[in-house]
Short mmCIF file of C-alpha atoms in Angstrom, two decimals:
data_model
loop_
_atom_site.label_atom_id
_atom_site.label_comp_id
_atom_site.label_asym_id
_atom_site.label_seq_id
_atom_site.Cartn_x
_atom_site.Cartn_y
_atom_site.Cartn_z
CA MET A 2 30.42 22.10 -7.53
CA ASN A 3 30.32 22.03 -3.93
CA SER A 4 31.83 20.12 -1.49
CA ASP A 5 29.19 18.15 -0.17
CA ASP A 6 29.73 16.33 -4.32
CA PHE A 7 33.57 14.95 -2.75
CA GLY A 8 31.83 13.73 1.11
CA GLY A 9 33.08 16.78 2.65
CA SER A 10 31.56 19.42 5.06
CA ALA A 11 29.69 22.06 4.04
CA SER A 12 30.96 23.79 6.23
CA MET A 13 34.35 23.98 5.16
CA SER A 14 35.62 27.49 4.29
CA ARG A 15 36.82 27.65 0.38
CA THR A 16 39.57 30.15 0.82
CA GLY A 17 41.75 27.46 2.69
CA ALA A 18 43.46 24.53 2.24
CA SER A 19 41.64 23.20 5.55
CA ASP A 20 39.89 24.14 8.36
CA GLU A 21 39.03 22.82 11.41
CA TYR A 22 35.31 21.70 12.33
CA HIS A 23 33.73 20.25 15.73
CA GLY A 24 37.67 19.87 16.22
CA THR A 25 38.68 17.62 13.67
CA MET A 26 40.75 19.32 10.44
CA PHE A 27 39.14 18.41 6.92
CA ALA A 28 41.23 18.80 3.81
CA LYS A 29 39.54 20.44 1.31
CA PRO A 30 38.32 18.31 -1.28
CA THR A 31 40.17 19.34 -4.87
CA LEU A 32 39.62 17.76 -8.52
CA GLU A 33 42.98 16.93 -8.77
CA GLN A 34 42.60 13.39 -8.17
CA PHE A 35 39.26 13.06 -9.84
CA SER A 36 38.99 11.25 -13.31
CA LEU A 37 35.60 11.93 -14.60
CA SER A 38 36.03 9.64 -17.76
CA GLN A 39 36.98 6.48 -14.90
CA TYR A 40 34.26 7.77 -13.07
CA LEU A 41 31.79 7.62 -16.02
CA SER A 42 33.01 4.31 -17.32
CA GLU A 43 31.21 2.79 -14.65
CA TYR A 44 27.82 3.89 -16.22
CA GLN A 45 26.28 3.31 -19.90
CA GLY A 46 23.64 4.72 -21.73
CA ARG A 47 21.05 6.73 -20.98
CA VAL A 48 22.47 6.68 -17.39
CA LYS A 49 25.85 7.57 -18.31
CA ILE A 50 24.44 10.49 -20.22
CA ARG A 51 22.18 11.22 -17.35
CA ARG A 52 25.30 11.18 -15.16
CA ALA A 53 27.69 13.28 -17.69
CA LEU A 54 25.17 16.04 -17.88
CA TYR A 55 24.29 16.33 -14.21
CA LEU A 56 27.81 16.98 -13.50
CA GLY A 57 28.34 19.09 -16.24
CA GLU A 58 25.36 21.57 -15.23
CA ARG A 59 26.62 21.33 -11.10
CA CYS A 60 30.29 21.69 -12.03
CA PRO A 61 31.87 23.98 -14.25
CA GLU A 62 35.58 22.52 -14.04
CA LEU A 63 34.45 19.49 -15.65
CA SER A 64 31.79 20.56 -17.81
CA ILE A 65 33.18 21.27 -21.22
CA GLU A 66 34.19 17.07 -20.09
CA SER A 67 31.39 16.03 -19.20
CA TYR A 68 29.39 17.47 -22.51
CA HIS A 69 31.55 16.27 -25.13
CA ILE A 70 31.55 12.63 -22.69
CA ALA A 71 28.05 12.65 -23.28
CA LEU A 72 27.54 13.85 -26.73
CA GLU A 73 29.93 10.78 -27.52
CA GLU A 74 27.34 8.66 -25.24
CA ILE A 75 24.46 9.76 -27.20
CA LYS A 76 25.81 9.52 -30.70
CA SER A 77 27.28 5.66 -29.64
CA SER A 78 23.55 4.56 -27.94
CA THR A 79 20.60 6.40 -28.80
CA THR A 80 19.34 7.92 -32.03
CA ASP A 81 18.06 11.00 -30.02
CA ILE A 82 18.77 14.04 -32.08
CA SER A 83 16.86 16.82 -29.78
CA LEU A 84 19.27 15.50 -27.76
CA TYR A 85 22.37 15.78 -29.01
CA GLU A 86 21.38 19.16 -30.48
CA SER A 87 20.40 20.65 -26.94
CA VAL A 88 24.26 19.06 -25.45
CA LEU A 89 26.05 20.52 -28.74
CA LYS A 90 24.62 23.95 -28.03
CA SER A 91 24.95 23.86 -24.41
CA LEU A 92 28.83 23.05 -24.86
CA GLU A 93 29.21 25.61 -27.81
CA GLN A 94 27.80 27.95 -24.44
CA LEU A 95 30.83 27.40 -22.80
CA GLY A 96 33.13 28.28 -25.20
CA GLY A 97 34.43 24.13 -26.18
CA ALA A 98 34.83 23.03 -29.26
CA ALA A 99 32.31 20.80 -30.85
CA ALA A 100 30.98 20.94 -34.58
CA SER A 101 27.66 19.09 -35.18
CA ASP A 102 28.45 15.44 -36.54
CA ALA A 103 26.16 15.79 -39.82
CA GLY A 104 26.70 12.53 -40.56
CA TRP A 105 25.48 10.97 -37.40
CA VAL A 106 22.16 13.37 -37.52
CA GLY A 107 21.44 12.26 -40.94
CA SER A 108 21.72 8.75 -40.33
CA ALA A 109 20.01 8.64 -36.61
CA ARG A 110 17.01 10.72 -38.81
CA LYS A 111 16.45 7.85 -40.98
CA THR A 112 17.01 5.25 -38.66
CA ASN A 113 13.70 6.46 -36.34
CA ASN A 114 11.54 7.66 -39.71
CA SER A 115 12.36 4.17 -40.79
CA ALA A 116 11.43 2.18 -37.27
CA TYR A 117 8.31 4.81 -36.83
CA ASP A 118 6.81 3.92 -39.96
CA LEU A 119 7.14 0.21 -39.47
CA LEU A 120 6.32 0.01 -36.20
CA SER A 121 3.12 2.46 -36.96
CA ALA A 122 2.19 0.32 -39.64
CA GLU A 123 2.14 -2.77 -37.63
CA LEU A 124 0.26 -1.11 -35.21
CA ASN A 125 -2.31 -0.12 -38.10
CA LYS A 126 -2.53 -3.77 -38.93
CA ALA A 127 -3.45 -4.97 -35.46
CA LYS A 128 -6.33 -2.63 -35.19
CA GLN A 129 -7.53 -3.55 -38.77
CA GLN A 130 -7.33 -6.91 -37.51
CA HIS A 131 -8.74 -6.68 -34.33
CA ILE A 132 -5.93 -8.26 -32.86
CA LYS A 133 -5.43 -7.55 -28.97
CA LYS A 134 -2.31 -9.16 -28.64
CA ASP A 135 -0.65 -8.07 -31.45
CA GLY A 136 -2.03 -4.57 -30.78
CA LEU A 137 -0.41 -4.12 -27.18
CA ARG A 138 2.87 -5.43 -28.26
CA ALA A 139 3.32 -3.08 -31.42
CA GLN A 140 2.39 -0.34 -28.64
CA GLU A 141 4.77 -1.08 -26.58
CA SER A 142 7.29 -1.02 -29.51
CA LEU A 143 6.37 2.41 -30.03
CA ALA A 144 6.62 3.06 -26.61
CA GLN A 145 9.49 1.72 -26.19
CA HIS A 146 10.74 4.05 -29.89
CA LYS A 147 10.01 7.20 -28.31
CA VAL A 148 12.13 6.39 -25.24
CA ARG A 149 14.71 6.10 -27.32
CA LEU A 150 13.69 9.55 -29.27
CA GLY A 151 13.72 10.84 -25.09
CA ASN A 152 9.98 11.71 -25.92
CA LEU A 153 9.24 10.81 -22.42
CA ASN A 154 5.41 12.15 -22.21
CA GLU A 155 4.80 10.79 -26.29
CA ALA A 156 5.58 7.35 -24.23
CA LEU A 157 3.22 7.60 -21.64
CA ARG A 158 0.67 8.09 -23.44
CA THR A 159 1.05 5.73 -26.13
CA LEU A 160 0.65 2.89 -23.10
CA GLN A 161 -1.98 4.80 -22.10
CA ASP A 162 -3.51 4.13 -25.11
CA ALA A 163 -2.17 0.52 -25.00
CA ARG A 164 -4.31 -0.34 -22.04
CA ASP A 165 -7.31 -0.87 -24.38
CA TYR A 166 -5.20 -3.88 -25.73
CA CYS A 167 -4.72 -5.17 -22.53
CA SER A 168 -6.05 -8.88 -22.27
CA SER A 169 -5.19 -10.19 -18.86
CA ILE A 170 -4.00 -8.55 -15.41
CA ASP A 171 -0.14 -9.60 -15.90
CA ASP A 172 -0.37 -7.59 -19.36
CA GLN A 173 -1.95 -4.81 -17.03
CA VAL A 174 0.61 -5.18 -14.53
CA ASN A 175 3.47 -4.57 -16.94
CA LEU A 176 2.03 -1.56 -18.75
CA ALA A 177 2.37 -0.11 -15.31
CA LEU A 178 5.84 -0.92 -14.32
CA THR A 179 6.34 0.11 -17.88
CA SER A 180 5.07 3.05 -16.85
CA ALA A 181 6.53 4.20 -13.47
CA TRP A 182 9.99 3.27 -15.25
CA ILE A 183 9.21 6.40 -17.76
CA SER A 184 8.20 8.51 -15.14
CA GLN A 185 11.36 7.67 -12.93
CA MET A 186 13.35 9.19 -15.95
CA MET A 187 11.47 11.88 -15.52
CA GLY A 188 11.53 12.72 -12.13
CA LYS A 189 7.70 12.96 -11.27
CA TRP A 190 7.56 10.82 -8.54
CA LEU A 191 4.61 11.04 -7.77
CA GLN A 192 3.23 9.89 -10.76
CA VAL A 193 5.94 7.22 -10.14
CA ASN A 194 3.64 5.86 -6.60
CA SER A 195 0.88 5.86 -8.00
CA TYR A 196 1.48 3.45 -11.18
CA VAL A 197 3.11 1.17 -8.14
CA GLN A 198 0.30 1.33 -6.05
CA ARG A 199 -1.93 -0.02 -8.86
CA VAL A 200 0.59 -2.79 -9.20
CA VAL A 201 0.46 -3.77 -5.48
CA SER A 202 -3.36 -2.79 -5.85
CA THR A 203 -4.30 -5.21 -8.78
CA LEU A 204 -1.67 -8.60 -7.71
CA SER A 205 -2.54 -10.17 -4.72
CA THR A 206 0.57 -11.79 -4.21
CA LEU A 207 3.91 -10.34 -6.04
CA PRO A 208 6.02 -12.41 -7.36
CA PRO A 209 9.89 -11.82 -5.39
CA LYS A 210 11.80 -9.83 -8.32
CA MET A 211 8.82 -7.75 -8.87
CA THR A 212 8.90 -7.00 -5.59
CA ALA A 213 12.46 -6.07 -4.82
CA GLU A 214 11.56 -4.29 -8.31
CA ILE A 215 8.53 -1.87 -6.73
CA LYS A 216 11.17 -1.30 -3.91
CA VAL A 217 13.81 -0.27 -5.57
CA LEU A 218 11.26 2.69 -7.47
CA GLN A 219 9.15 3.31 -4.29
CA ILE A 220 12.85 4.40 -3.07
CA GLN A 221 13.53 5.96 -6.06
CA ALA A 222 10.58 8.06 -5.39
CA ASP A 223 10.34 9.00 -1.66
CA PHE A 224 14.26 10.53 -2.30
CA GLY A 225 13.34 12.51 -5.01
CA GLU A 226 10.25 13.38 -2.82
CA GLY A 227 12.33 13.94 0.23
CA ARG A 228 10.54 11.20 2.48
CA TRP A 229 14.16 10.24 4.15
CA SER A 230 12.26 7.43 6.89
CA ALA A 231 10.74 6.00 3.84
CA VAL A 232 13.08 5.84 1.80
CA VAL A 233 15.48 3.85 5.20
CA ASN A 234 12.15 1.43 5.98
CA ASN A 235 12.03 0.57 1.75
CA VAL A 236 16.09 -0.33 2.01
CA ARG A 237 15.97 -2.59 4.97
CA GLY A 238 13.13 -4.32 3.44
CA LEU A 239 15.11 -5.30 0.12
CA VAL A 240 16.72 -8.77 -0.66
CA TYR A 241 19.75 -7.96 -2.37
CA ASP A 242 19.87 -11.37 -3.88
CA GLU A 243 16.67 -10.41 -5.95
CA ILE A 244 17.80 -7.01 -7.44
#
């Protein structure tokens, strides 16, 4: 992990305890006072998992501990078997002792299959009865199920199919916002902006909370694409009580 990750200067030497930079003495950052578990305790669910994996991939000193924390969070908050096995493999490659939890894998697979069968049955029933509202709800539930499994591309395709069941502008807007958040999880920033613009162009007036939600998405997309001036402008436009 480079020194920027702890607020230091990227110009500092990696050999001395401290260096002079523009006449100022900077202490070389260390991990001695950093508690990974305490830092990650501020997060939960997918966010915690992504944060742990990010640190594990970029900071060799923290990799094994990060992956262990990610594994435990995957087991406690998801049924994402694919991600679990991927992190387990990364941990094993580092020499970290971790045996696959066959009990959890079996239970997660059973839960996933049961949920998929139930949601598919609900969707087929709605299609047969030609009830748009029920069809939309079933498609959204199926998309959420796929998100929980980490199948984000499939979740987006399911939401695209759900547009055929929209019966109001609000339905269209909700689908676009959900699609924007899934795209954000995938780091597809152009796609995020596309869905956001769809919402903005559909509604003549945005509710305050939705305005804040869209601003947050725009900030993340602009940041991901390196549009710094746009990030600053959108941050200034946030009304924090509405987030």
